[in-house]
Coordinates of C-alpha atoms in Angstrom, one line a residue:
X10 CA -26.4 173.2 -21.3
X11 CA -24.3 170.4 -23.2
X12 CA -23.7 167.3 -21.1
X13 CA -20.4 166.0 -21.6
X14 CA -20.6 162.7 -19.9
X15 CA -20.6 160.1 -22.6
X16 CA -19.0 161.0 -25.6
X17 CA -16.6 157.9 -26.7
X18 CA -19.4 155.9 -26.4
X19 CA -22.0 157.9 -27.9
X20 CA -19.8 158.6 -31.1
X21 CA -19.5 155.8 -32.2
X22 CA -23.0 155.3 -32.1
X23 CA -23.9 158.3 -34.1
X24 CA -21.6 157.1 -36.4
X25 CA -23.6 153.7 -36.5
X26 CA -26.6 155.6 -36.4
X27 CA -25.9 158.0 -39.2
X28 CA -24.4 155.9 -41.6
X29 CA -27.4 154.1 -42.0
X30 CA -30.0 154.6 -44.3
X31 CA -33.7 153.1 -44.4
X32 CA -33.2 149.9 -42.8
X33 CA -35.5 146.9 -44.5
X34 CA -35.8 143.6 -42.2
X35 CA -33.3 140.5 -44.5
X36 CA -35.4 138.4 -46.8
X37 CA -33.3 135.9 -45.1
X38 CA -33.4 133.9 -41.5
X39 CA -30.3 134.9 -39.0
X40 CA -27.9 136.8 -37.9
X41 CA -26.6 140.5 -39.3
X42 CA -25.0 143.0 -38.1
X43 CA -21.7 144.8 -37.3
X44 CA -18.9 145.3 -35.3
X45 CA -15.5 147.1 -34.8
X46 CA -13.1 148.9 -33.2
X47 CA -11.2 152.4 -33.1
X48 CA -9.5 155.1 -31.4
X49 CA -10.1 158.6 -31.0
X50 CA -9.7 161.9 -29.4
X51 CA -11.4 164.7 -28.0
X52 CA -10.7 168.5 -27.4
X53 CA -13.7 169.4 -24.4
X54 CA -14.8 172.7 -22.7
X55 CA -16.4 171.4 -19.9
X56 CA -17.5 172.1 -16.1
X57 CA -19.2 169.1 -16.3
X58 CA -18.6 165.9 -18.1
X59 CA -15.3 163.8 -16.2
X60 CA -12.3 163.4 -17.8
X61 CA -8.8 162.1 -16.9
X62 CA -7.3 165.9 -16.5
X63 CA -10.3 167.4 -15.5
X64 CA -11.4 167.0 -11.6
X65 CA -10.5 170.6 -10.5
X66 CA -12.3 173.0 -11.4
X67 CA -11.0 177.0 -9.9
X68 CA -14.4 178.8 -9.5
X69 CA -18.3 178.5 -10.6
X70 CA -17.5 182.1 -12.1
X71 CA -15.7 181.8 -15.2
X72 CA -16.5 179.5 -19.2
X73 CA -14.6 175.8 -18.7
X74 CA -11.0 175.5 -19.5
X75 CA -10.3 172.8 -22.5
X76 CA -8.3 169.5 -21.6
X77 CA -7.4 166.2 -24.2
X78 CA -8.9 163.2 -24.4
X79 CA -8.0 159.8 -26.3
X80 CA -10.2 156.3 -25.9
X81 CA -11.6 153.0 -27.9
X82 CA -14.5 153.2 -30.0
X83 CA -16.7 150.8 -30.2
X84 CA -19.4 150.0 -33.0
X85 CA -22.1 147.6 -32.3
X86 CA -25.1 146.4 -34.4
X87 CA -26.1 142.7 -34.1
X88 CA -29.3 141.4 -35.1
X89 CA -31.4 138.3 -36.2
X90 CA -33.7 137.8 -38.3
X91 CA -37.4 135.7 -38.7
X92 CA -37.7 135.5 -42.6
X93 CA -41.5 133.9 -43.0
X94 CA -42.8 136.0 -40.0
X95 CA -41.4 139.6 -41.1
X96 CA -40.1 140.1 -37.2
X97 CA -35.7 141.3 -36.3
X98 CA -34.5 141.2 -32.6
X99 CA -31.9 143.8 -32.4
X100 CA -29.3 144.8 -29.8
X101 CA -27.7 147.8 -30.5
X102 CA -26.7 151.4 -30.0
X103 CA -29.9 154.0 -29.6
X104 CA -28.6 157.5 -29.1
X105 CA -30.8 159.7 -26.8
X106 CA -29.1 163.3 -26.8
X107 CA -26.5 163.8 -30.4
X108 CA -25.7 167.1 -28.7
X109 CA -24.5 165.2 -26.1
X110 CA -23.4 162.3 -27.1
X111 CA -25.8 160.7 -24.3
X112 CA -26.9 157.1 -26.3
X113 CA -28.0 154.1 -24.8
X114 CA -27.9 150.2 -25.7
X115 CA -31.0 148.6 -26.7
X116 CA -32.3 145.5 -26.7
X117 CA -35.4 144.7 -29.0
X118 CA -37.5 143.5 -31.5
X119 CA -38.9 145.3 -35.0
X120 CA -41.8 144.2 -36.9
X121 CA -42.7 144.7 -40.4
X122 CA -47.0 145.5 -41.0
X123 CA -47.7 144.9 -44.6
X124 CA -46.8 148.2 -46.3
X125 CA -47.8 150.2 -43.6
X126 CA -44.0 150.2 -42.1
X127 CA -42.1 148.7 -39.3
X128 CA -42.7 149.0 -35.4
X129 CA -40.6 148.7 -33.0
X130 CA -41.2 148.2 -29.3
X131 CA -37.4 147.7 -27.3
X132 CA -35.5 147.9 -23.5
X133 CA -32.7 150.5 -22.5
X134 CA -29.5 150.4 -20.9
X135 CA -26.9 153.4 -20.0
X136 CA -24.6 152.7 -18.0
X137 CA -21.2 152.0 -19.3
X138 CA -18.6 154.5 -19.5
X139 CA -21.2 157.0 -17.6
X140 CA -19.3 159.0 -15.4
X141 CA -20.0 162.3 -13.7
X142 CA -19.1 163.8 -10.7
X143 CA -20.7 163.7 -7.4
X144 CA -20.8 167.6 -6.6
X145 CA -19.7 169.3 -10.0
X146 CA -19.7 172.4 -8.0
X147 CA -16.2 172.0 -5.5
X148 CA -13.9 174.5 -6.2
X149 CA -10.4 173.8 -5.3
X150 CA -10.9 170.1 -4.3
X151 CA -10.0 166.3 -7.1
X152 CA -13.9 166.4 -7.4
X153 CA -15.5 163.2 -7.0
X154 CA -16.6 160.7 -9.5
X155 CA -20.2 158.4 -9.4
X156 CA -21.9 156.1 -12.0
X157 CA -25.1 157.7 -14.0
X158 CA -27.2 154.7 -14.7
X159 CA -30.0 154.9 -17.2
X160 CA -33.8 152.4 -18.3
X161 CA -35.6 153.2 -20.0
X162 CA -38.4 152.1 -23.0
X163 CA -38.1 152.8 -27.0
X164 CA -41.2 152.7 -28.7
X165 CA -41.1 153.6 -32.8
X166 CA -42.4 153.5 -36.3
X167 CA -40.3 153.4 -40.0
X168 CA -41.8 154.1 -43.4
X169 CA -45.0 155.6 -41.6
X170 CA -47.9 154.3 -43.8
X171 CA -45.8 153.3 -46.7
X172 CA -43.5 157.1 -46.7
X173 CA -40.3 158.8 -45.7
X174 CA -41.3 159.5 -42.7
X175 CA -40.5 158.1 -38.6
X176 CA -40.9 158.7 -35.6
X177 CA -39.4 157.4 -32.2
X178 CA -40.4 158.0 -28.6
X179 CA -37.4 157.4 -25.5
X180 CA -38.9 158.0 -21.9
X181 CA -36.1 156.2 -19.3
X182 CA -35.4 157.3 -15.4
X183 CA -32.4 158.4 -14.7
X184 CA -29.9 157.6 -11.7
X185 CA -27.4 159.5 -10.1
X186 CA -25.5 156.5 -8.0
X187 CA -24.4 159.5 -5.0
X188 CA -25.9 162.3 -5.9
X189 CA -24.3 165.4 -3.9
X190 CA -24.8 168.7 -5.9
X191 CA -24.1 171.4 -4.1
X192 CA -23.1 169.5 -0.8
X193 CA -19.9 171.7 -0.8
X194 CA -20.3 175.1 -1.4
X195 CA -21.1 177.0 2.2
X196 CA -24.0 178.4 3.2
X197 CA -26.3 177.4 0.8
X198 CA -29.5 175.9 2.2
X199 CA -30.8 171.5 2.2
X200 CA -34.2 172.9 0.6
X201 CA -31.5 175.2 -2.6
X202 CA -29.2 172.0 -2.7
X203 CA -32.5 169.9 -3.8
X204 CA -33.0 171.6 -6.9
X205 CA -29.6 170.8 -7.9
X206 CA -30.9 166.8 -7.9
X207 CA -30.1 165.2 -11.1
X208 CA -31.9 161.7 -10.8
X209 CA -35.7 161.5 -12.3
X210 CA -37.4 160.6 -15.9
X211 CA -36.4 162.0 -19.0
X212 CA -38.6 161.7 -22.4
X213 CA -37.5 162.5 -25.6
X214 CA -39.8 162.2 -29.3
X215 CA -38.0 163.1 -32.3
X216 CA -39.8 163.1 -35.9
X217 CA -38.3 163.0 -38.9
X218 CA -38.9 162.6 -42.8
X219 CA -35.8 160.4 -45.1
X220 CA -35.8 161.8 -48.6
X221 CA -34.3 159.9 -50.9
X222 CA -33.6 162.5 -53.2
X223 CA -31.0 161.0 -55.9
X224 CA -29.8 156.9 -56.3
X225 CA -27.7 156.1 -53.3
X226 CA -28.6 159.2 -51.9
X227 CA -31.0 160.3 -48.9
X228 CA -31.7 163.6 -46.9
X229 CA -33.1 163.5 -43.5
X230 CA -34.8 166.7 -41.7
X231 CA -35.9 165.8 -38.6
X232 CA -37.4 168.1 -34.9
X233 CA -37.5 166.9 -32.3
X234 CA -38.8 168.0 -28.4
X235 CA -37.9 166.6 -24.8
X236 CA -38.7 167.2 -21.4
X237 CA -36.5 166.6 -18.2
X238 CA -38.5 166.2 -15.0
X239 CA -35.6 165.7 -12.4
X240 CA -35.9 166.0 -9.1
X241 CA -34.3 169.1 -9.3
X242 CA -36.4 172.2 -10.3
X243 CA -33.0 173.7 -11.2
X244 CA -32.0 171.0 -13.6
X245 CA -35.6 169.7 -15.0
X246 CA -35.3 171.8 -18.4
X247 CA -37.5 171.3 -22.0
X248 CA -36.0 171.6 -25.1
X249 CA -36.5 172.1 -28.7
X250 CA -34.4 170.4 -31.5
X251 CA -33.8 170.5 -35.2
X252 CA -31.5 168.2 -37.9
X253 CA -30.7 168.3 -41.5
X254 CA -29.2 164.1 -42.0
X255 CA -27.0 163.9 -45.2
X256 CA -26.0 160.5 -46.6
X257 CA -25.0 158.3 -49.5
X258 CA -23.8 154.8 -50.2
X259 CA -22.4 152.9 -52.3
X260 CA -20.3 149.5 -53.1
X261 CA -17.4 151.0 -52.0
X262 CA -18.4 153.9 -50.2
X263 CA -20.4 155.6 -47.0
X264 CA -20.9 158.9 -46.5
X265 CA -22.8 161.2 -44.1
X266 CA -23.0 164.2 -42.5
X267 CA -25.2 165.8 -39.7
X268 CA -26.3 168.9 -38.1
X269 CA -28.1 169.7 -34.6
X270 CA -29.6 172.7 -33.3
X271 CA -31.2 172.1 -29.9
X272 CA -32.6 174.9 -27.4
X273 CA -33.3 174.4 -24.0
X274 CA -34.9 175.9 -21.1
X275 CA -34.8 175.5 -17.4
X276 CA -37.8 175.1 -14.9
X277 CA -36.4 176.8 -12.3
X278 CA -33.3 179.6 -11.3
X279 CA -30.0 178.2 -10.0
X280 CA -29.2 178.9 -6.7
X281 CA -26.3 178.9 -6.9
X282 CA -25.4 181.7 -9.2
X283 CA -28.7 184.2 -8.3
X284 CA -31.5 182.5 -9.1
X285 CA -30.6 183.1 -12.7
X286 CA -32.0 180.1 -14.9
X287 CA -28.9 178.2 -17.4
X288 CA -30.9 178.0 -20.8
X289 CA -29.0 177.3 -23.5
X290 CA -28.4 177.8 -27.4
X291 CA -26.5 174.3 -28.6
X292 CA -25.5 172.6 -31.8
X293 CA -23.9 170.1 -33.8
X294 CA -22.2 169.2 -36.8
X295 CA -20.5 165.9 -37.7
X296 CA -19.1 164.0 -40.5
X297 CA -18.1 160.4 -41.2
X298 CA -16.7 158.5 -44.3
X299 CA -16.1 154.4 -44.8
X300 CA -14.5 152.5 -47.1
X301 CA -15.9 149.4 -47.6
X302 CA -14.3 146.1 -49.3
X303 CA -10.8 147.1 -47.4
X304 CA -7.9 145.0 -49.1
X305 CA -10.2 143.3 -51.2
X306 CA -12.3 142.0 -48.2
X307 CA -16.2 141.9 -49.0
X308 CA -16.5 142.3 -44.7
X309 CA -14.3 144.4 -43.7
X310 CA -14.9 148.5 -43.8
X311 CA -12.4 151.2 -42.4
X312 CA -14.0 154.6 -41.0
X313 CA -12.8 158.2 -39.6
X314 CA -15.7 160.3 -38.3
X315 CA -14.9 164.1 -36.5
X316 CA -17.4 165.5 -35.0
X317 CA -17.8 169.4 -33.0
X318 CA -20.0 170.5 -30.4
X319 CA -20.5 173.8 -28.5
X320 CA -23.4 175.1 -26.1
X321 CA -23.6 178.5 -25.1
X322 CA -25.7 178.7 -21.6
X323 CA -26.8 181.7 -20.2
X324 CA -24.7 181.0 -16.7
X325 CA -21.1 180.6 -18.4
X326 CA -20.3 177.6 -15.7
X327 CA -22.2 175.6 -18.2
X328 CA -20.7 176.6 -21.0
X329 CA -19.2 173.4 -23.8
X330 CA -17.3 173.1 -26.5
X331 CA -16.0 169.7 -27.8
X332 CA -13.9 168.7 -31.0
X333 CA -13.8 164.9 -31.7
X334 CA -12.3 163.0 -34.5
X335 CA -11.7 158.8 -34.3
X336 CA -10.7 156.1 -37.0
X337 CA -11.4 152.0 -37.0
X338 CA -12.3 149.1 -39.1
X339 CA -15.6 147.9 -38.7
X340 CA -17.0 143.8 -39.5
X341 CA -20.3 143.6 -40.8
X342 CA -21.8 140.1 -41.4

């Protein structure tokens, strides 16, 4: 099941994260980072993503229909460095789930530990532009929207023991402001409705190896393991993922490409679909390009970013597909 809640913010976070190679702590005190803004469009197939044109679904037994959305595309990556102590305060976007375009804002600290790498810790908040349906299963009526918020912690270690290995662990609490899943379905018991509850905790562990195989180029294979321990057993799941990222960067050009694959396995059957589990296989591909020193301005860059993702679930109601394209400008300092 691909979560399509936060496509526009998630795409900008994906862009910022995947265009970065190894990011050492600067040698001088002061602020650094980048800010930017762009525009983009999506073509989405999803019964769960809350858009402007899919308030109504006509059946629980059919795959979703496609609709188009446009969005603003913010880019944010800010930091302040204390060079003497090799400490950096950061405020940026962190990707929780690239396949679901699910991201959070992070306020954290990075600390270089001699030649043993850089350790990090941060506070996470996800609540900007994260709208979902109060009851995704309401059929033949305009569904009401609500906020999906998350708060949590991040722990990370880059260049582990001086190598290209890196790992990151996030733990978040997810809160749906007005959770009414299944309330509109006649004959569904209170116990069955409880299995659809989307509130709870989410854990994600990611690890990878950044291989600088040629000048200015890296290849990063990665693994991920996730567990969503939600109040509803039919929504609780475990996931296993593979990823492969490529990046090239020079004075004038930066290019990246990424491929992700994920298996998601649910704890209980879904009472709306004959107690069948919503197990799914999903993949996503993205391409990103930056042109630096735009119009001769050293700090100004232009970007174009494209992404495609698809999830095939054992329950067709949860199938999803997305095509996204965005363009914009970034100012670095």
